[in-house]
PDB file of C-alpha atoms in Angstrom:
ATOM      1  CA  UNK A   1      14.137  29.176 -38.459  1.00  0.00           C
ATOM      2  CA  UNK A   2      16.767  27.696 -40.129  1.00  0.00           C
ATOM      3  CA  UNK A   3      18.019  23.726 -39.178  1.00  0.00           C
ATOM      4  CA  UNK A   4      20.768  21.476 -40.393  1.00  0.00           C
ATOM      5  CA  UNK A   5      18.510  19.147 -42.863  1.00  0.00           C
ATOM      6  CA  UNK A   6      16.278  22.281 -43.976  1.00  0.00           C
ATOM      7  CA  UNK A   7      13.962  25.349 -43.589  1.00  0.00           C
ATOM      8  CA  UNK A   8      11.577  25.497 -40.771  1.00  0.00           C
ATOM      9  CA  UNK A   9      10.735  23.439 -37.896  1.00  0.00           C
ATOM     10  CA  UNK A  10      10.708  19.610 -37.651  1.00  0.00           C
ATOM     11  CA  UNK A  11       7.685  17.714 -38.584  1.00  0.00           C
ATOM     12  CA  UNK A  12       6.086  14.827 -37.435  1.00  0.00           C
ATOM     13  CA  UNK A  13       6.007  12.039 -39.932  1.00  0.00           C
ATOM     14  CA  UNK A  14       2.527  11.838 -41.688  1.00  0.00           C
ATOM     15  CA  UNK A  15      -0.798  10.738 -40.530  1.00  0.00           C
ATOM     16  CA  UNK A  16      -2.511   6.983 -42.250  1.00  0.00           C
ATOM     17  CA  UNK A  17      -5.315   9.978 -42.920  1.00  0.00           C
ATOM     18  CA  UNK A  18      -5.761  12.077 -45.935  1.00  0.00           C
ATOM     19  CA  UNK A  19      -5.751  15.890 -45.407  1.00  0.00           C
ATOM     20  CA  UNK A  20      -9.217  17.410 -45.937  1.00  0.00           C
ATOM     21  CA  UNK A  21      -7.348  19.522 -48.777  1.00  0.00           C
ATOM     22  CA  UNK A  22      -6.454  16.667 -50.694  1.00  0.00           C
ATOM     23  CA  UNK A  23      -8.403  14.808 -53.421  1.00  0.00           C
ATOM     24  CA  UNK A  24     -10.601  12.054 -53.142  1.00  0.00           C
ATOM     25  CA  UNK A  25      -9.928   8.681 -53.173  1.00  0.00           C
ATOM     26  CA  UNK A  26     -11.796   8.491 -57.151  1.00  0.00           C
ATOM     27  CA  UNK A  27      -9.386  11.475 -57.796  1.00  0.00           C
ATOM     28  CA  UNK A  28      -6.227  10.086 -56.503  1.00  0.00           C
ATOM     29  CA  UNK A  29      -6.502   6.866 -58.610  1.00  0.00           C
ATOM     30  CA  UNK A  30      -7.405   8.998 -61.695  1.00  0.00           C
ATOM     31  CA  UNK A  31      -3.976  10.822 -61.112  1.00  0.00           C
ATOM     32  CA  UNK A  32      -2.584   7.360 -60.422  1.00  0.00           C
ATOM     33  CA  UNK A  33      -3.350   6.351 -63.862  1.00  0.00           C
ATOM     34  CA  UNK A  34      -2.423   9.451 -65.846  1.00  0.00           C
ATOM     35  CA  UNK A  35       0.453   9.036 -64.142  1.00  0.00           C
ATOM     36  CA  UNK A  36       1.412   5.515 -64.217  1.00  0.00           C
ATOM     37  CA  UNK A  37       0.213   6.184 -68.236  1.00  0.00           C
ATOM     38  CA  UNK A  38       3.189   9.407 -68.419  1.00  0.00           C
ATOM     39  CA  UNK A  39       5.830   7.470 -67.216  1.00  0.00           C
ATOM     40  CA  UNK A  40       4.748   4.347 -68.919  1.00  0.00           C
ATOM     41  CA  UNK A  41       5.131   5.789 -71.885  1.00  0.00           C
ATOM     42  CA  UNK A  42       8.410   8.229 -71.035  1.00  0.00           C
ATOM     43  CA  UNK A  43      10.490   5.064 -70.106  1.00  0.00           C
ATOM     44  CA  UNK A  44       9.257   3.531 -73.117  1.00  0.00           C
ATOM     45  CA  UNK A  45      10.450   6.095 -75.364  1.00  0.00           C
ATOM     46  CA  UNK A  46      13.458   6.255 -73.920  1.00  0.00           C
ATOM     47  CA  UNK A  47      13.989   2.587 -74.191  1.00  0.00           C
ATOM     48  CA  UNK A  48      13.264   2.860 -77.797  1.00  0.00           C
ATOM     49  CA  UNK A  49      15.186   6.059 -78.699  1.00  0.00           C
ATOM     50  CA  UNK A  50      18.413   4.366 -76.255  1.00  0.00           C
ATOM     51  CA  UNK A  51      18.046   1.498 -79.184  1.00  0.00           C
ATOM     52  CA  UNK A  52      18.363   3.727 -82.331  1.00  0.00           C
ATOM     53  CA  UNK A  53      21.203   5.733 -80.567  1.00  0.00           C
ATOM     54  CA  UNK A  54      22.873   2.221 -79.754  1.00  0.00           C
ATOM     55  CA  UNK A  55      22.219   0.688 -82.749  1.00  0.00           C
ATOM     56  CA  UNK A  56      22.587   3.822 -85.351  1.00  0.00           C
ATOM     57  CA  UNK A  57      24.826   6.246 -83.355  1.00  0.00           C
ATOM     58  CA  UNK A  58      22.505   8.943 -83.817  1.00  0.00           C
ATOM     59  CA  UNK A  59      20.685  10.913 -80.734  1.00  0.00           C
ATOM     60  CA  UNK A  60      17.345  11.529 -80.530  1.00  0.00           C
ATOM     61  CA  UNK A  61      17.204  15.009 -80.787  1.00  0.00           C
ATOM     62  CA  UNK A  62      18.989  14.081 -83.743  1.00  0.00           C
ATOM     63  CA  UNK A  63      16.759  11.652 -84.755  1.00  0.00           C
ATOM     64  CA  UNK A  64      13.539  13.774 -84.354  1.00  0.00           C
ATOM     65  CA  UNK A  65      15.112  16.623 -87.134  1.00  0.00           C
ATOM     66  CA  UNK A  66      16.205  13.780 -89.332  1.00  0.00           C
ATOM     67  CA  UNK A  67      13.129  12.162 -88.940  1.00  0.00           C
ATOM     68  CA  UNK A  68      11.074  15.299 -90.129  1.00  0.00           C
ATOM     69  CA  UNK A  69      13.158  16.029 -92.677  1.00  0.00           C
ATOM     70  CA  UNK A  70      12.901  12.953 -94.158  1.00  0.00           C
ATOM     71  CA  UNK A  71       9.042  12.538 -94.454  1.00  0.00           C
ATOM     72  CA  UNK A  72       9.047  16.613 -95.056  1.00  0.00           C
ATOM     73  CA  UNK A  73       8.111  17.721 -98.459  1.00  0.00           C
ATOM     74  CA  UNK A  74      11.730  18.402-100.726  1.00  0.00           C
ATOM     75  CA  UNK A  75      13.182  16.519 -97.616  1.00  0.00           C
ATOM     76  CA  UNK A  76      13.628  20.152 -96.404  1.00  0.00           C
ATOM     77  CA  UNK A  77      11.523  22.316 -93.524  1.00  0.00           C
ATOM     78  CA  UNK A  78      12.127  26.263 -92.850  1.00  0.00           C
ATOM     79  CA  UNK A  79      14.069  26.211 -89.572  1.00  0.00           C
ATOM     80  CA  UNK A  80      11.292  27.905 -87.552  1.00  0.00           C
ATOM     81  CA  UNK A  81       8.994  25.053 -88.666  1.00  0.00           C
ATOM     82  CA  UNK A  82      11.369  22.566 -86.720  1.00  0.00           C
ATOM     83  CA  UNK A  83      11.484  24.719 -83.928  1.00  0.00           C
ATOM     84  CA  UNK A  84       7.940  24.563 -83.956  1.00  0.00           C
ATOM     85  CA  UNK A  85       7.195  20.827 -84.731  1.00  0.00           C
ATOM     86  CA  UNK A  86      10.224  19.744 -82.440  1.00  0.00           C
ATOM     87  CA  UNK A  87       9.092  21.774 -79.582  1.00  0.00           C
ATOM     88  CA  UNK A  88      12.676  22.710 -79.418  1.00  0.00           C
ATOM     89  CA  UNK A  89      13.817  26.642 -78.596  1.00  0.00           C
ATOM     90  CA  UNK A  90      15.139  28.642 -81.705  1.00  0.00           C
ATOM     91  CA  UNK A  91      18.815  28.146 -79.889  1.00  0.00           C
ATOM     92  CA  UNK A  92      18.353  24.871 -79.457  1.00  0.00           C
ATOM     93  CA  UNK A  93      17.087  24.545 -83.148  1.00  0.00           C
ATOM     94  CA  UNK A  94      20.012  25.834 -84.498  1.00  0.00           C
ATOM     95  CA  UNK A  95      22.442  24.274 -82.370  1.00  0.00           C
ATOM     96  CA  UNK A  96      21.186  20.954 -83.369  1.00  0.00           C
ATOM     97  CA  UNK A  97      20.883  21.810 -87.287  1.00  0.00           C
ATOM     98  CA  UNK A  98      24.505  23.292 -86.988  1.00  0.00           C
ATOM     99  CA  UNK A  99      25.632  19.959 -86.029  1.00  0.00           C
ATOM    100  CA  UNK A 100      24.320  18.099 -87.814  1.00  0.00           C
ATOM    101  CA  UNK A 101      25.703  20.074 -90.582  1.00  0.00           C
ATOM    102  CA  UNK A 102      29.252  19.676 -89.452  1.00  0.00           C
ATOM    103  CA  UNK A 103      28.339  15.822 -89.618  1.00  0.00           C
ATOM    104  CA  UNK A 104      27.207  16.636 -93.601  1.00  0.00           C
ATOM    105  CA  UNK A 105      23.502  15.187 -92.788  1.00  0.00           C
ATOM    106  CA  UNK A 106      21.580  18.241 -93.051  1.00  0.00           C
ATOM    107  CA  UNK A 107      22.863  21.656 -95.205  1.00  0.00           C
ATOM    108  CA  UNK A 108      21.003  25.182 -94.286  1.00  0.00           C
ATOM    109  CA  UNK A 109      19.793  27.015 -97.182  1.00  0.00           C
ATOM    110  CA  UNK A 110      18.600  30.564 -97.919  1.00  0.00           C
ATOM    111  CA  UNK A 111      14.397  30.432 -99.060  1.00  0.00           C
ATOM    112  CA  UNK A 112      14.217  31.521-103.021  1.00  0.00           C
ATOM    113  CA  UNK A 113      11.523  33.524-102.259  1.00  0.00           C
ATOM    114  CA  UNK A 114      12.202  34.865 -98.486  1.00  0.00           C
ATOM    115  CA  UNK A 115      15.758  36.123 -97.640  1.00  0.00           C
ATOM    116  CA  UNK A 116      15.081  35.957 -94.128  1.00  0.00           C
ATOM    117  CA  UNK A 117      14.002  31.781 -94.184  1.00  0.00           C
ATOM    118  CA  UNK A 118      16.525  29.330 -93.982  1.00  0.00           C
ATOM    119  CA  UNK A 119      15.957  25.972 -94.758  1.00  0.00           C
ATOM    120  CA  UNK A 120      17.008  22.883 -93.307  1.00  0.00           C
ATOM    121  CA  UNK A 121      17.616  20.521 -95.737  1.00  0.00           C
ATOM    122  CA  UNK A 122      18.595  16.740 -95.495  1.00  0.00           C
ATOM    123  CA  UNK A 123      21.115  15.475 -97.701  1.00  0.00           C
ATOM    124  CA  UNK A 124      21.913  12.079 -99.123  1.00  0.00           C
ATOM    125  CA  UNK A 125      24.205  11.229 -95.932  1.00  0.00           C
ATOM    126  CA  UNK A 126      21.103  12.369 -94.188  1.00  0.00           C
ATOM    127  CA  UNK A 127      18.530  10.392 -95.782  1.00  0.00           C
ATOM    128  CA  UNK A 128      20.746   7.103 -95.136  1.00  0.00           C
ATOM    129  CA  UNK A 129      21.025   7.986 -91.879  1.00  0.00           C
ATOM    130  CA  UNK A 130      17.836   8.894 -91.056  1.00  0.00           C
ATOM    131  CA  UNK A 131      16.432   5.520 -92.926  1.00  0.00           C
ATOM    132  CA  UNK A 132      18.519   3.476 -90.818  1.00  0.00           C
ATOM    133  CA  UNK A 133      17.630   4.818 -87.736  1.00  0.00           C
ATOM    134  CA  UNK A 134      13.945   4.593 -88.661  1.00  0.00           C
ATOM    135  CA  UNK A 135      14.296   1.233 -89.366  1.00  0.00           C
ATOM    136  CA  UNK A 136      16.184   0.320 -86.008  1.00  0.00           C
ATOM    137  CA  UNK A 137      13.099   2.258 -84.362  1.00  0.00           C
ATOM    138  CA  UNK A 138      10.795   0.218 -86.307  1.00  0.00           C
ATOM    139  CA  UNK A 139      12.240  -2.749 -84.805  1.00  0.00           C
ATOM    140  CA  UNK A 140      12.224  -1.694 -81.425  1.00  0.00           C
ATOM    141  CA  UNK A 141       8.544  -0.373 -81.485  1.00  0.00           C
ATOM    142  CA  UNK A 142       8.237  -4.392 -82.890  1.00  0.00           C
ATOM    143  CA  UNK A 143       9.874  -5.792 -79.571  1.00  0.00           C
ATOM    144  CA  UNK A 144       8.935  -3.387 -77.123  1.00  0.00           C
ATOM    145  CA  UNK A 145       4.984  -2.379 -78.483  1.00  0.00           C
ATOM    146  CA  UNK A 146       3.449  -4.908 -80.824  1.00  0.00           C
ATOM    147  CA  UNK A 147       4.962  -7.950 -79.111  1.00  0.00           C
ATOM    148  CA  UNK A 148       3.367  -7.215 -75.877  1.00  0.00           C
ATOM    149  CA  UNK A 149       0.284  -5.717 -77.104  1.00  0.00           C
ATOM    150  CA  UNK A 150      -0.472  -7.712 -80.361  1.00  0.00           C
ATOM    151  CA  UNK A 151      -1.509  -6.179 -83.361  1.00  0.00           C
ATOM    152  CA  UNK A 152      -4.911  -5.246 -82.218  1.00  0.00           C
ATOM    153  CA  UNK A 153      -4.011  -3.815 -78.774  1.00  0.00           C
ATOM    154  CA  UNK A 154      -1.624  -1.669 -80.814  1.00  0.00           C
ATOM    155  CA  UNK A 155      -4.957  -0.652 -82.854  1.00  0.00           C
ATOM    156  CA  UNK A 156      -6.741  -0.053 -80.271  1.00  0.00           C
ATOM    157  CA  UNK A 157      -3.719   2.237 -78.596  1.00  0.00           C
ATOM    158  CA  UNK A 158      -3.410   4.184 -81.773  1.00  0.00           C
ATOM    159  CA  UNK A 159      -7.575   5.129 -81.926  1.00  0.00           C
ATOM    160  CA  UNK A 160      -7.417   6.132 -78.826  1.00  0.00           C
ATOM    161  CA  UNK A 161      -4.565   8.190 -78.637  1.00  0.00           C
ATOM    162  CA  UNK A 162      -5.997   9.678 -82.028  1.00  0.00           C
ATOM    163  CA  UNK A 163      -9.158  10.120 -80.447  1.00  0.00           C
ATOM    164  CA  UNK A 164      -7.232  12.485 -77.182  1.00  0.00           C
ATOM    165  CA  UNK A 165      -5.066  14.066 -80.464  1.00  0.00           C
ATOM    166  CA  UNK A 166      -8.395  15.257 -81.593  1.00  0.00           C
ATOM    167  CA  UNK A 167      -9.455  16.028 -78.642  1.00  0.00           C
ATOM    168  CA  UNK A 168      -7.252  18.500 -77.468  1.00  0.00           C
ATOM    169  CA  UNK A 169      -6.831  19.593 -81.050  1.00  0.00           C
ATOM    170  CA  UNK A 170     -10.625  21.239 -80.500  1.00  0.00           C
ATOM    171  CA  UNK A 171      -8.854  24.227 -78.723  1.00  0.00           C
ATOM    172  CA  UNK A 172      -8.155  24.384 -74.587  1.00  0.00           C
ATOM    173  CA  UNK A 173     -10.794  23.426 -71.866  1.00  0.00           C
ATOM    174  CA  UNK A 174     -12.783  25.954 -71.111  1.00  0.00           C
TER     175      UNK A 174
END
């Protein structure tokens, strides 16, 4: 059946009771927390990336190639790599490389040794642009991270989220 605001018959609004299907009260505050801990730390990312755009001009898409390139041995990274590291598809890869070639930070090379790796590589443009915005994200994470949290809560952030890194690193659950 088939009704003007949706699919399906009308519903009642919902009961003040849990459904039996549903998890318990020590699950749903667990899921609180990993949540309220995901979209902590989305918004603040965005905050901080919505900075280096503002304050650099450069995206963060942008930002996250430059960024690799720049702390990348030769300043330069086989384009699959980025695709890889990024977490970006190979379309999206290129698309982003290709512009920022037309902007003359990055130029894609052929590999010496393999004819069928091409290279991203970061040029001096590139560098200076991708030091700048590193530096206006330095300052933001300053603001927005270590002010609130002091340096030791920022410590004790970074062990622990290296601590998960590991973690997960170990392989999947089983």
């Amino acid at each position: 059946m088939r009704t003007e605001q949706g699919e399906g018959p009308p519903v009642d609004p919902p009961a003040d009771r849990p459904q039996e299907d549903c998890p318990g009260a020590e699950e749903r505050e667990l899921l609180q927390h990993w949540h309220a801990m995901q979209s902590g730390f989305r918004r603040l990312n965005d905050r901080l990336l919505a900075e280096v755009a503002a304050g650099t001009g450069v995206a963060p898409s942008s930002f996250q190639v430059l960024w690799h390139l720049l702390t990348a041995p030769g300043r330069s990274a086989p384009m699959r790599e980025l695709t890889e590291t990024l977490g970006f598809s190979t379309a999206g890869t290129t698309k982003l490389v290709d512009r920022l070639a037309q902007q003359g930070l990055v130029d894609r090379r052929p590999s010496r040794t393999d004819r069928r790796v091409v290279y991203a590589v970061l040029t001096e443009e590139g560098a200076a642009t991708a030091t700048a915005a590193a530096r206006a994200l330095a300052g933001a994470l300053r603001r927005h991270l270590v002010a609130p949290l002091g340096p030791e809560g920022c410590a004790a952030l970074l062990g622990a989220l290296l601590t998960l890194e590991d973690a997960a690193a170990d392989g999947p659950a089983a």
